[in-house]
Each structure stands twice: as C-alpha cells, then as structure tokens.
Short mmCIF file of C-alpha atoms in Angstrom, two decimals:
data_model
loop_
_atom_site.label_atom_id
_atom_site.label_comp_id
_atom_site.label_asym_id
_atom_site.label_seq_id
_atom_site.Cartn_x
_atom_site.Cartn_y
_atom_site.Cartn_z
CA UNK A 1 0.00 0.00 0.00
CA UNK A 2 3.25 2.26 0.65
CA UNK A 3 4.31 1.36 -2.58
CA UNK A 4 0.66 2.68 -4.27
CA UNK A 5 0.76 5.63 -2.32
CA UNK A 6 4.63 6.67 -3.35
CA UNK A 7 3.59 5.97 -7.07
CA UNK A 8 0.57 8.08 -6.94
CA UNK A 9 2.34 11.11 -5.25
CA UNK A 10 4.93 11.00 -7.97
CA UNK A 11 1.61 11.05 -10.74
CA UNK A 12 3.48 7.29 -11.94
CA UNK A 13 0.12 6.41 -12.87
CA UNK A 14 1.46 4.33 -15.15
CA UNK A 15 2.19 1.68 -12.37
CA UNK A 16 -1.40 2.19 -10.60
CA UNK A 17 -3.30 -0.22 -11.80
CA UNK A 18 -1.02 -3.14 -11.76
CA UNK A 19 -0.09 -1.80 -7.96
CA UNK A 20 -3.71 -1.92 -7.30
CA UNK A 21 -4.11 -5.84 -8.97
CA UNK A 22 -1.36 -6.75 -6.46
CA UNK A 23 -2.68 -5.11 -3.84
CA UNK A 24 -6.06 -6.28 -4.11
CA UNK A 25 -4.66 -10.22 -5.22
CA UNK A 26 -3.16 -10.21 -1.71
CA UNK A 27 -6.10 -9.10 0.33
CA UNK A 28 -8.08 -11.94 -1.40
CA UNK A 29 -5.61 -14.65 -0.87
CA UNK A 30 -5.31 -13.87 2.57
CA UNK A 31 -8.86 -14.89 3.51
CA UNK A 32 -9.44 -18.68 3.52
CA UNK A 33 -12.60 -20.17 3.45
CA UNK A 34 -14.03 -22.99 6.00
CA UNK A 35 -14.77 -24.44 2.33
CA UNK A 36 -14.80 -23.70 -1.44
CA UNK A 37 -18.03 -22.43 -2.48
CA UNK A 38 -18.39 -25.29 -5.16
CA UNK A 39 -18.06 -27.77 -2.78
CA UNK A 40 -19.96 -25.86 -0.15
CA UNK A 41 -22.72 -25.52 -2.30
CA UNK A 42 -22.98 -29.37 -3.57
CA UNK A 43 -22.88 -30.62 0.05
CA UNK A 44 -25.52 -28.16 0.40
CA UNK A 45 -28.10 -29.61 -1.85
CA UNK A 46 -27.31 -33.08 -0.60
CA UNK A 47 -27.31 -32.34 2.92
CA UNK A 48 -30.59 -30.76 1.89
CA UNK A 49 -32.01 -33.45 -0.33
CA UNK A 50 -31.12 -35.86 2.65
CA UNK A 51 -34.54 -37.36 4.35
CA UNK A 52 -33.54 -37.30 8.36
CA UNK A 53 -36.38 -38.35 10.52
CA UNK A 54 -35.33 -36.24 13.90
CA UNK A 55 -34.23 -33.40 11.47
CA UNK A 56 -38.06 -31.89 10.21
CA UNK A 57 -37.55 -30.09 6.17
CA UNK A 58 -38.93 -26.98 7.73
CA UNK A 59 -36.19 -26.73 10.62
CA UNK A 60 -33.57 -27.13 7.53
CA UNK A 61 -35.61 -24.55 5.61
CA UNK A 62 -35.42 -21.69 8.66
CA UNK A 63 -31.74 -22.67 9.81
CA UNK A 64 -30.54 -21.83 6.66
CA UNK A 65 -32.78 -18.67 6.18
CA UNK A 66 -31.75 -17.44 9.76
CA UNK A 67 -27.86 -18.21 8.21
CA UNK A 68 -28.62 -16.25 4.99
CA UNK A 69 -30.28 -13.40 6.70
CA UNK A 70 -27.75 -12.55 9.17
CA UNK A 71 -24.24 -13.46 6.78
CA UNK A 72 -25.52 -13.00 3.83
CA UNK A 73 -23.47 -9.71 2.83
CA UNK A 74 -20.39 -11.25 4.62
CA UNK A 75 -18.83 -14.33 2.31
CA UNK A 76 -16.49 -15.40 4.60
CA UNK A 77 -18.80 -15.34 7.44
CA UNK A 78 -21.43 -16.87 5.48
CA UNK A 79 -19.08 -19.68 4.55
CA UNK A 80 -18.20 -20.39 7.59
CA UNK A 81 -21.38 -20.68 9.27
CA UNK A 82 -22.73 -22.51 6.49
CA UNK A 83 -20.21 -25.00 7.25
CA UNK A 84 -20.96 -25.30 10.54
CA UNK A 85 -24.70 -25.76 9.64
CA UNK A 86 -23.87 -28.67 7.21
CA UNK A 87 -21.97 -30.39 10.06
CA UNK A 88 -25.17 -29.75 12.54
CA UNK A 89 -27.24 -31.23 10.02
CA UNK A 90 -25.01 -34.30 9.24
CA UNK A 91 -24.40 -34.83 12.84
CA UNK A 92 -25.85 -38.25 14.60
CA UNK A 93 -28.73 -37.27 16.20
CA UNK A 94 -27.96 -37.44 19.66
CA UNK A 95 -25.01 -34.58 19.19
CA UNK A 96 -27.08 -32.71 16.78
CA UNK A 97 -28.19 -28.97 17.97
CA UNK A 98 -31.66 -28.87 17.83
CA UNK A 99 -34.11 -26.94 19.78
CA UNK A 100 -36.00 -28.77 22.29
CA UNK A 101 -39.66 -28.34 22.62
CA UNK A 102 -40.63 -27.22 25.97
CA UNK A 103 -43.20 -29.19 28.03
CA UNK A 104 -45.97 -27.28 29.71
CA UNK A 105 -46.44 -28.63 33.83
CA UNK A 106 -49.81 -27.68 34.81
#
C-alpha cells in the first residue's frame, strides 16, 4: 500500500493499476474459506435433499434462512457458518443442535 501511495504522489500512474491488482490479489488470498463455495454448495443440496427423521424439512428450511439473513453480505462469514450448519445437520442425532420443545407442567 506504501508502494501505491509513493507511485501516486509522484503522478506514476502508469504503475497504478497493476499496484492496485497486487494489492487487491493479496487481500483476497489472505482470507481462507471454511470451504470452497463449489463444494460448499454441492454438500448443500445433498445435505438438503437428505430425508432425516429427527431433522423436520422446515427446521432445515429456517436454519438456513436465519444463516442467509444474518451473513448474507459477509462471504467469509457466510461460509463459515454454512459449514458449521452442514456439520449440525449431518451430525448423529444425539449430538445434533436442535431446539428442544418445551413441556408445559400444569
């Protein structure tokens, strides 16, 4: 970023824009992802697909919304938690994290 900065005060604008690929190639490698989005996105549909008895469509259906909703204008965030829903949902059913329905005592 020095580098940019020195070359635009000396109006080398010349050398901006491949400063600026550089730059901006090294900000994007730097972030990893929990998983690629390809491969995110196929274990996805078959995670989804999946039939699970303890594990109700419609409790897929608003996990993922509530996921979407809150990362959805943060990819590496999003990623991430996606992951971690796929591995909720794949889970054996005794580890899985699933809301319990609460029993009225009269």
């Amino acid at each position: 970023m020095t580098r940019l900065r020195q070359v635009l005060d000396e109006n080398r604008w010349e050398q901006a824009p491949q400063l600026i690929i550089d730059f901006l190639r090294g900000i994007f490698s730097a972030q990893q992802l929990a998983q690629s989005w390809g491969q995110l996105i196929q274990n996805l549909i078959k995670s989804w697909d999946l039939r699970q008895p303890d594990l109700p469509q419609h409790h897929k259906q608003s996990t993922l919304e509530r996921v979407l909703i809150n990362f959805g204008n943060q990819p590496e965030e999003l990623n991430q938690k996606l992951v971690a829903l796929l591995q909720n949902w794949n889970a054996s059913p005794s580890s899985r994290d699933l809301p319990r329905p609460s029993r009225c005592r009269a």
